[in-house]
Short mmCIF file of C-alpha atoms and ligand atoms in Angstrom, two decimals:
data_model
loop_
_atom_site.label_atom_id
_atom_site.label_comp_id
_atom_site.label_asym_id
_atom_site.label_seq_id
_atom_site.Cartn_x
_atom_site.Cartn_y
_atom_site.Cartn_z
CA MET A 195 176.83 130.06 51.14
CA ASN A 196 176.19 129.64 55.17
CA ARG A 197 178.79 128.40 57.54
CA LYS A 198 178.20 125.04 58.72
CA VAL A 199 177.97 124.18 62.23
CA GLY A 200 179.14 120.65 64.40
CA PHE A 201 178.54 119.04 67.19
CA LYS A 202 178.57 115.62 68.79
CA THR A 203 177.28 115.79 72.45
CA LEU A 204 178.22 112.78 74.89
CA GLY A 205 177.06 112.25 78.51
CA CYS A 206 173.94 113.42 80.96
CA ARG A 207 171.05 116.33 79.48
CA LEU A 208 172.59 119.10 80.71
CA ASN A 209 175.49 118.50 77.75
CA GLN A 210 172.44 118.43 75.81
CA PHE A 211 170.65 121.13 77.52
CA GLU A 212 173.68 123.10 76.62
CA THR A 213 174.39 121.44 73.17
CA ASP A 214 170.88 122.23 71.91
CA ALA A 215 171.51 126.61 73.30
CA LEU A 216 174.42 126.61 71.83
CA ALA A 217 173.69 125.33 68.29
CA SER A 218 169.83 127.59 68.62
CA LYS A 219 172.67 130.52 69.07
CA PHE A 220 173.78 129.62 66.30
CA VAL A 221 171.20 129.34 64.14
CA GLY A 222 170.13 133.08 64.63
CA LEU A 223 174.12 134.24 63.86
CA GLY A 224 173.17 132.41 60.14
CA TYR A 225 175.07 129.24 60.30
CA ASP A 226 173.97 126.29 59.42
CA VAL A 227 173.94 123.14 62.46
CA VAL A 228 174.57 119.55 61.74
CA GLU A 229 174.59 116.95 64.24
CA GLY A 230 178.92 115.20 62.84
CA SER A 231 182.22 116.46 61.77
CA GLN A 232 181.34 115.66 57.77
CA GLY A 233 181.06 118.62 56.10
CA THR A 234 181.44 121.18 58.79
CA ASP A 235 183.73 124.04 58.92
CA VAL A 236 183.36 123.85 62.76
CA PHE A 237 183.46 120.56 64.71
CA ILE A 238 182.02 121.33 68.59
CA VAL A 239 182.74 117.93 70.45
CA ASN A 240 180.77 118.86 73.63
CA THR A 241 182.37 115.86 76.15
CA CYS A 242 181.91 113.65 78.55
CA THR A 243 184.32 112.02 81.78
CA VAL A 244 182.31 109.98 84.01
CA THR A 245 184.19 106.84 83.28
CA ASN A 246 186.51 105.75 81.17
CA GLN A 247 184.86 104.80 79.12
CA SER A 248 182.85 108.13 79.10
CA ASP A 249 187.11 109.75 78.37
CA GLN A 250 187.64 106.86 75.44
CA LYS A 251 183.77 107.34 73.72
CA SER A 252 184.79 111.46 73.49
CA ARG A 253 188.10 110.56 72.15
CA TYR A 254 187.17 108.91 69.89
CA VAL A 255 185.21 111.01 68.56
CA VAL A 256 187.48 113.81 68.26
CA ASN A 257 190.06 110.68 66.55
CA ASN A 258 187.42 109.92 64.02
CA ALA A 259 186.61 114.03 63.63
CA LEU A 260 190.13 114.36 62.43
CA ASN A 261 190.78 110.45 60.68
CA HIS A 262 187.36 111.44 58.24
CA GLY A 263 190.18 114.51 56.91
CA HIS A 264 187.48 117.09 59.71
CA SER A 265 189.97 120.67 59.18
CA GLY A 266 188.25 123.72 60.04
CA MET A 267 187.83 124.75 63.71
CA LEU A 268 188.04 121.96 66.24
CA ILE A 269 186.45 122.80 69.38
CA ILE A 270 186.73 120.36 72.57
CA THR A 271 184.33 121.47 75.64
CA GLY A 272 182.48 119.50 78.22
CA CYS A 273 183.95 117.58 81.16
CA MET A 274 186.52 116.34 79.96
CA ALA A 275 188.21 119.36 78.61
CA ASN A 276 188.11 120.38 82.25
CA HIS A 277 189.11 116.96 83.50
CA HIS A 278 192.60 116.53 81.50
CA LYS A 279 192.76 120.32 79.40
CA GLU A 280 196.13 120.00 79.28
CA LYS A 281 196.77 116.84 78.14
CA LEU A 282 193.27 117.07 75.25
CA GLU A 283 196.09 120.38 74.68
CA GLN A 284 199.66 118.66 73.34
CA ARG A 285 197.25 115.91 72.12
CA TYR A 286 195.44 118.10 69.52
CA PRO A 287 197.80 121.44 69.38
CA ASN A 288 195.32 122.92 66.63
CA ALA A 289 191.60 122.50 68.69
CA TYR A 290 190.92 124.78 71.51
CA VAL A 291 190.33 122.86 74.58
CA VAL A 292 186.86 125.51 76.09
CA GLY A 293 186.09 124.30 79.85
CA ASN A 294 182.27 124.91 80.99
CA GLU A 295 182.22 127.34 82.68
CA GLN A 296 183.50 129.43 78.86
CA LYS A 297 181.11 127.38 76.93
CA SER A 298 178.08 129.17 76.94
CA ALA A 299 180.66 131.61 75.17
CA ILE A 300 181.76 129.68 72.12
CA PRO A 301 179.66 131.46 69.10
CA GLN A 302 181.98 134.38 70.04
CA LEU A 303 184.92 132.17 69.90
CA VAL A 304 183.54 131.20 66.63
CA GLU A 305 183.00 134.45 65.20
CA ALA A 306 186.51 135.93 66.20
CA HIS A 307 188.36 132.98 65.11
CA PHE A 308 186.63 133.84 61.12
CA ASN A 309 187.37 136.98 62.10
CA LYS A 310 191.01 136.53 62.27
CA GLU A 311 190.78 137.74 65.85
CA ILE A 312 193.60 136.24 68.72
CA VAL A 313 190.88 134.90 71.62
CA PRO A 314 192.44 132.59 74.42
CA SER A 315 189.42 129.55 75.01
CA ASN A 316 190.33 131.20 78.42
CA GLN A 317 189.62 134.04 78.04
CA ASN A 318 185.70 133.77 76.82
CA SER A 319 183.14 135.34 79.58
CA GLY A 320 181.04 132.77 79.50
CA GLY A 321 178.95 131.80 82.41
CA VAL A 322 177.22 128.95 83.58
CA PHE A 323 173.91 130.12 82.77
CA SER A 324 174.29 132.99 80.03
CA TYR A 325 172.63 130.61 76.69
CA ALA A 326 169.19 131.40 75.75
CA PRO A 327 166.47 129.88 75.47
CA ALA A 328 167.06 126.72 72.48
CA ALA A 329 164.43 127.88 69.89
CA GLU A 330 165.73 124.88 67.78
CA THR A 331 167.45 121.98 68.81
CA PHE A 332 168.44 118.72 68.09
CA HIS A 333 165.38 117.14 70.75
CA THR A 334 161.69 117.31 70.41
CA ARG A 335 161.75 117.74 74.38
CA SER A 336 163.07 120.40 75.69
CA MET A 337 165.76 120.58 78.38
CA ILE A 338 165.71 123.78 80.55
CA LYS A 339 168.75 123.93 83.58
CA ILE A 340 168.24 124.92 86.71
CA GLN A 341 171.29 124.53 88.32
CA ASP A 342 174.59 123.41 87.99
CA GLY A 343 177.36 121.94 89.75
CA CYS A 344 177.59 119.73 93.52
CA ASP A 345 178.85 120.12 96.86
CA ASN A 346 178.07 116.09 97.61
CA TYR A 347 181.83 115.25 96.65
CA CYS A 348 180.61 111.07 96.09
CA THR A 349 184.37 108.92 96.84
CA PHE A 350 183.75 107.78 92.99
CA CYS A 351 182.55 110.55 91.70
CA ILE A 352 184.46 112.99 89.35
CA ILE A 353 181.52 116.11 88.47
CA PRO A 354 182.22 118.14 91.74
CA LYS A 355 185.72 118.39 90.30
CA VAL A 356 184.72 119.54 86.49
CA ARG A 357 180.91 120.89 87.10
CA GLY A 358 182.16 122.65 90.63
CA ARG A 359 180.22 123.65 93.14
CA ALA A 360 176.29 123.90 92.87
CA VAL A 361 174.86 126.46 91.18
CA SER A 362 171.22 127.76 91.07
CA ARG A 363 169.88 129.86 88.05
CA PRO A 364 167.61 132.07 89.10
CA VAL A 365 163.45 130.64 89.43
CA ASN A 366 162.49 134.27 86.76
CA GLU A 367 165.52 133.26 84.63
CA ILE A 368 163.79 129.37 84.64
CA LEU A 369 160.33 130.78 84.15
CA ASP A 370 161.14 133.46 81.19
CA ASN A 371 163.06 130.32 79.79
CA ILE A 372 160.23 128.01 80.00
CA ARG A 373 157.76 130.69 79.02
CA GLN A 374 159.62 131.51 75.67
CA VAL A 375 160.29 127.63 74.59
CA VAL A 376 156.44 126.74 75.35
CA GLY A 377 156.37 129.57 72.91
CA PHE A 378 158.89 128.00 70.18
CA GLY A 379 156.13 124.98 69.50
CA TYR A 380 157.13 123.20 72.16
CA LYS A 381 155.06 120.18 74.48
CA GLU A 382 157.53 119.08 77.17
CA VAL A 383 160.04 120.92 79.41
CA VAL A 384 162.76 118.59 80.82
CA ILE A 385 164.50 119.86 84.52
CA THR A 386 167.80 119.71 84.33
CA GLY A 387 170.66 119.78 86.48
CA VAL A 388 173.91 117.76 88.33
CA ASN A 389 172.16 118.39 91.39
CA ILE A 390 168.96 119.44 91.15
CA SER A 391 167.22 118.78 94.18
CA ARG A 392 169.51 121.18 96.01
CA TYR A 393 168.25 123.95 93.85
CA ASN A 394 168.15 127.22 96.09
CA HIS A 395 167.75 130.18 95.06
CA ASN A 396 167.22 133.01 97.47
CA GLY A 397 165.35 131.25 100.05
CA VAL A 398 163.72 129.46 97.05
CA SER A 399 163.63 125.55 96.73
CA PHE A 400 163.22 122.71 94.06
CA SER A 401 159.32 122.46 96.15
CA GLY A 402 159.39 125.91 95.66
CA LEU A 403 160.54 126.28 92.08
CA LEU A 404 158.29 123.47 90.31
CA LYS A 405 155.09 125.04 92.62
CA GLN A 406 155.83 128.41 90.67
CA ILE A 407 157.36 126.66 86.88
CA VAL A 408 152.92 124.07 87.58
CA ASP A 409 151.72 127.24 87.64
CA ILE A 410 152.76 128.96 85.25
CA ASP A 411 149.49 129.48 82.70
CA LEU A 412 150.70 127.33 79.20
CA ASP A 413 150.13 123.84 77.68
CA PHE A 414 152.66 121.41 78.64
CA ARG A 415 153.91 118.64 80.29
CA ILE A 416 156.96 118.81 82.47
CA ARG A 417 159.54 115.95 83.28
CA ILE A 418 162.34 116.07 86.40
CA SER A 419 165.47 113.94 85.10
CA SER A 420 168.25 112.64 87.13
CA ILE A 421 166.99 113.75 91.05
CA GLU A 422 169.13 112.79 94.36
CA PRO A 423 166.72 110.48 96.57
CA ASP A 424 168.17 112.46 99.41
CA SER A 425 165.96 115.84 99.78
CA PHE A 426 162.62 115.63 99.36
CA ASP A 427 159.85 117.52 101.53
CA GLU A 428 155.76 116.69 101.79
CA GLN A 429 155.26 119.76 99.23
CA PHE A 430 157.28 117.57 96.12
CA PHE A 431 155.19 114.12 97.01
CA GLU A 432 152.14 117.06 96.98
CA LEU A 433 153.10 118.53 93.43
CA LEU A 434 154.14 115.31 91.70
CA LYS A 435 150.46 114.21 91.83
CA HIS A 436 149.98 117.60 89.60
CA PRO A 437 148.70 116.82 85.77
CA LYS A 438 151.95 119.09 83.92
CA ILE A 439 153.95 116.83 85.82
CA THR A 440 154.55 113.04 84.72
CA PRO A 441 154.69 110.10 86.68
CA HIS A 442 158.51 109.46 86.02
CA LEU A 443 161.55 109.88 88.54
CA HIS A 444 165.92 109.20 87.10
CA LEU A 445 165.96 108.08 91.00
CA CYS A 446 169.78 107.38 91.40
CA LEU A 447 170.02 104.27 93.45
CA GLN A 448 173.86 103.32 92.73
CA SER A 449 173.57 100.70 95.16
CA GLY A 450 171.38 98.29 97.10
CA SER A 451 174.22 97.17 99.96
CA GLU A 452 173.73 100.13 103.30
CA SER A 453 177.54 99.80 103.03
CA VAL A 454 178.98 100.33 99.91
CA LEU A 455 176.06 103.49 99.31
CA LEU A 456 177.85 104.32 103.05
CA LYS A 457 181.70 104.29 101.44
CA MET A 458 180.16 105.91 98.74
CA ARG A 459 179.01 108.25 100.76
CA ARG A 460 175.69 108.78 99.12
CA MET A 461 173.63 111.13 102.00
CA TYR A 462 170.70 108.21 101.45
CA THR A 463 170.09 104.62 103.11
CA TYR A 464 168.38 101.90 101.26
CA LYS A 465 166.14 101.68 103.90
CA LEU A 466 164.89 105.70 102.92
CA TYR A 467 165.32 104.72 99.23
CA LYS A 468 162.99 102.25 99.37
CA ARG A 469 160.28 104.62 101.64
CA VAL A 470 160.64 107.11 98.18
CA VAL A 471 159.64 104.32 96.44
CA ALA A 472 156.79 102.95 97.91
CA ARG A 473 155.26 106.56 98.43
CA LEU A 474 155.07 107.72 94.61
CA ARG A 475 153.89 104.19 94.13
CA GLU A 476 150.55 104.47 96.98
CA MET A 477 150.47 108.09 94.08
CA ASP A 478 150.08 105.98 91.06
CA PRO A 479 151.28 102.06 90.99
CA LEU A 480 152.35 102.47 87.79
CA PHE A 481 155.27 105.55 88.95
CA ASN A 482 158.13 105.08 86.67
CA VAL A 483 160.78 104.80 88.45
CA THR A 484 164.37 104.52 86.20
CA THR A 485 167.86 104.26 88.23
CA ASP A 486 171.41 103.81 87.83
CA ILE A 487 173.01 100.63 89.60
CA ILE A 488 176.79 101.23 90.20
CA VAL A 489 178.88 98.03 89.49
CA GLY A 490 182.20 96.39 92.03
CA PHE A 491 182.88 99.58 94.14
CA PRO A 492 185.65 98.70 95.39
CA GLU A 493 185.72 96.74 98.84
CA GLU A 494 182.12 95.65 97.25
CA SER A 495 181.24 92.45 97.90
CA GLU A 496 179.50 89.11 96.42
CA THR A 497 176.74 89.91 99.46
CA ASP A 498 176.72 93.80 98.07
CA PHE A 499 176.26 92.55 94.98
CA GLN A 500 173.21 90.48 95.38
CA GLN A 501 171.76 93.53 97.50
CA SER A 502 172.23 95.15 93.89
CA LEU A 503 170.36 92.18 92.61
CA ASP A 504 167.24 92.13 95.13
CA ALA A 505 166.69 95.60 94.70
CA ILE A 506 165.92 95.29 90.88
CA LYS A 507 163.76 92.65 92.03
CA GLU A 508 162.10 94.48 94.87
CA LEU A 509 161.71 97.82 93.91
CA GLN A 510 160.48 96.74 89.80
CA PHE A 511 163.22 99.47 88.07
CA GLY A 512 161.37 100.29 84.64
CA HIS A 513 165.09 101.28 83.21
CA VAL A 514 168.34 100.81 84.78
CA HIS A 515 171.34 102.53 83.96
CA THR A 516 174.40 99.78 84.91
CA PHE A 517 177.59 101.01 85.22
CA LYS A 518 180.73 99.60 86.29
CA TYR A 519 183.20 101.12 88.45
CA SER A 520 185.45 103.72 86.76
CA LYS A 521 188.79 104.39 89.14
CA ARG A 522 187.78 108.55 88.77
CA GLU A 523 191.78 110.43 89.97
CA ASP A 524 191.18 113.03 92.92
CA THR A 525 188.38 111.28 93.99
CA ARG A 526 188.23 109.12 97.20
CA ALA A 527 187.90 106.59 96.43
CA ALA A 528 191.03 105.76 94.25
CA ARG A 529 192.44 105.62 96.78
CA MET A 530 190.98 102.94 98.29
CA THR A 531 192.48 99.87 97.88
CA ASN A 532 190.37 96.67 98.02
CA VAL A 533 189.05 96.60 94.33
CA VAL A 534 187.20 94.34 92.25
CA PRO A 535 189.50 92.82 89.84
CA GLY A 536 187.77 93.78 85.76
CA LYS A 537 186.79 90.31 85.12
CA GLU A 538 184.47 90.27 88.23
CA LYS A 539 183.21 93.97 87.02
CA THR A 540 181.56 92.50 83.85
CA ARG A 541 180.30 89.41 85.07
CA ARG A 542 178.34 91.30 87.57
CA SER A 543 178.02 93.64 85.45
CA GLU A 544 175.92 91.39 83.41
CA LEU A 545 174.45 89.32 85.69
CA LEU A 546 172.44 93.49 87.29
CA ARG A 547 172.30 93.91 83.57
CA LYS A 548 169.21 90.79 82.99
CA GLU A 549 167.62 91.14 86.29
CA ALA A 550 167.21 94.74 84.95
CA PHE A 551 165.80 93.52 81.51
CA ASP A 552 163.19 91.08 83.30
CA ALA A 553 162.57 93.70 85.94
CA LYS A 554 161.84 96.55 82.95
CA LEU A 555 160.00 94.07 80.70
CA ASN A 556 157.55 93.04 83.44
CA TYR A 557 157.36 96.94 84.70
CA ARG A 558 156.16 97.52 81.21
CA GLN A 559 153.60 94.99 80.37
CA GLN A 560 152.27 96.68 83.13
CA PHE A 561 151.15 99.15 79.98
CA VAL A 562 149.21 97.02 77.83
CA GLY A 563 146.15 97.52 77.54
CA LYS A 564 146.02 100.89 78.82
CA GLN A 565 146.24 104.49 77.50
CA GLN A 566 149.51 107.09 76.83
CA GLN A 567 149.40 110.43 76.36
CA VAL A 568 152.95 110.00 72.94
CA LEU A 569 154.98 112.69 71.60
CA ILE A 570 156.39 112.02 69.14
CA ASP A 571 159.63 112.37 68.36
CA THR A 572 161.26 109.76 65.44
CA ILE A 573 159.06 109.25 62.01
CA LYS A 574 160.21 106.10 60.37
CA GLU A 575 159.03 104.62 56.61
CA ASN A 576 156.34 102.41 58.49
CA TYR A 577 155.94 103.41 61.86
CA SER A 578 156.29 106.13 64.51
CA LYS A 579 157.15 106.72 67.67
CA GLY A 580 157.47 108.79 71.49
CA TYR A 581 157.48 108.44 74.67
CA GLY A 582 154.00 108.92 77.16
CA GLU A 583 153.55 110.27 80.45
CA TYR A 584 155.25 107.84 81.84
CA TYR A 585 158.38 108.00 79.45
CA ILE A 586 158.56 104.51 77.54
CA PRO A 587 158.99 104.14 74.14
CA VAL A 588 156.14 104.13 72.47
CA LYS A 589 155.19 102.56 68.75
CA VAL A 590 152.97 103.28 66.62
CA MET A 591 152.64 102.06 63.06
CA GLN A 592 151.49 104.60 61.26
CA GLY A 593 152.56 107.87 59.56
CA LEU A 594 152.29 110.74 62.97
CA GLU A 595 153.44 114.21 62.73
CA LYS A 596 156.41 114.62 65.21
CA ASN A 597 156.48 117.31 67.75
CA HIS A 598 152.14 116.51 68.68
CA LEU A 599 150.38 114.42 71.75
CA TYR A 600 148.50 111.60 70.66
CA THR A 601 146.23 109.33 73.06
CA VAL A 602 147.31 105.95 72.11
CA ARG A 603 145.71 102.68 73.17
CA ILE A 604 149.11 100.47 74.14
CA ASN A 605 148.24 96.77 72.23
CA GLY A 606 151.79 94.89 73.41
CA ILE A 607 155.23 94.76 73.45
CA GLU A 608 157.60 94.32 70.63
CA ILE A 609 161.78 93.51 71.83
CA GLU A 610 163.94 95.92 69.70
CA GLY A 611 167.89 94.65 70.83
CA ASP A 612 167.36 95.33 74.98
CA GLU A 613 164.46 97.60 74.71
CA PRO A 614 160.77 96.56 75.45
CA CYS A 615 159.12 98.97 73.20
CA LEU A 616 155.05 99.36 73.69
CA ILE A 617 152.75 99.32 70.84
CA GLY A 618 150.09 101.07 70.28
CA GLU A 619 146.94 101.96 67.71
CA LEU A 620 145.75 105.26 68.00
CA LEU A 621 142.25 106.18 69.98
S1 SF4 B 222 175.69 113.39 94.47
FE1 SF4 B 222 177.71 112.81 93.88
S2 SF4 B 222 177.33 110.94 92.54
FE2 SF4 B 222 175.89 113.15 91.96
S3 SF4 B 222 177.25 114.67 91.09
FE3 SF4 B 222 177.24 115.00 93.50
S4 SF4 B 222 178.73 114.06 94.14
FE4 SF4 B 222 178.65 113.53 92.18
#
């Protein structure tokens, strides 16, 4: 009987890419791969540490597996493994704590473990780009890692400490990765990294890379994942008009206040951000701009907060991820003294979520009566669901095939929790 490997992934798309690549590698080595720890010989938790809540969630997943009797090999990897390595090793003495730099070599570590070879987890060869293209993954879209690390050092962010300095993957490796996954049957690729707009490999910029990706002579669509708004060039705006590139950007704003952006040491002003959104909406009035906003950053006044609320109204975001500011030791913001009390952060976060929901609903209502090309990723008993090119969930009340694109006419909206989902019918 095959050995079974379970995964639980927290955090960003980069972690998802890395989990998918590892899972695919394990399948190739003859293991069964599942989600979760139940009945597994190896449980791999790919953690996140971007906020205190991410740390808590990551620890919960590990404790939950142990409390439910997981007695096989336990591997804790990802950003929390870099950030709190010693603490984790003390707390979970039987676990392997594997940093991001060694993550790609986890399959070798597991094989060595079962062969009873002693391999200290920090002596794997690894490498941040040493992942083979994933044939079988947990996702319908294939993540493509183009870059890792960040040199920006925003004052609140721990990521440069746990993912290291910015490094870019060679162009040819990226193009080959895309050709292979499209060959495996993927219809959509998601361009992923920590700070992808700063991609630079031997003088090829992000736009230069994107141009080579759209020129691949195969049929697939391209989604650009989270991106910083500070370094768009003309070529990038031109490329966004290409039919292969989907009209959606997750453009991190973080605050609508110029003064808070300065204290965060973001590389743009709100004014510049607005100009970028205006260019996108000139190109396509429905262009989907989604974003992250932090509430309760140290010294954020009521006026600053109001400016974040105003930004949501003004820019009509398709979705806002709201984060309550979370103090990360070893960052500059951790030394700022005028902190916003917890209760006040909660109040601001609730107000912001409400504003964001109204904006999302308004934005999505514009799709009623229009068509979407929906990539189906979920099949339930009486409906199928997926995402259209604008990255909005669309439900069709009939059984369809997973990983197929369908043309759907949108007839209405159904609200599921805080998610207004488009409802449509096949054309
Ligand atoms: S751009 Fe800023 S927020 Fe984003 S990863 Fe880099 S340091 Fe962190």
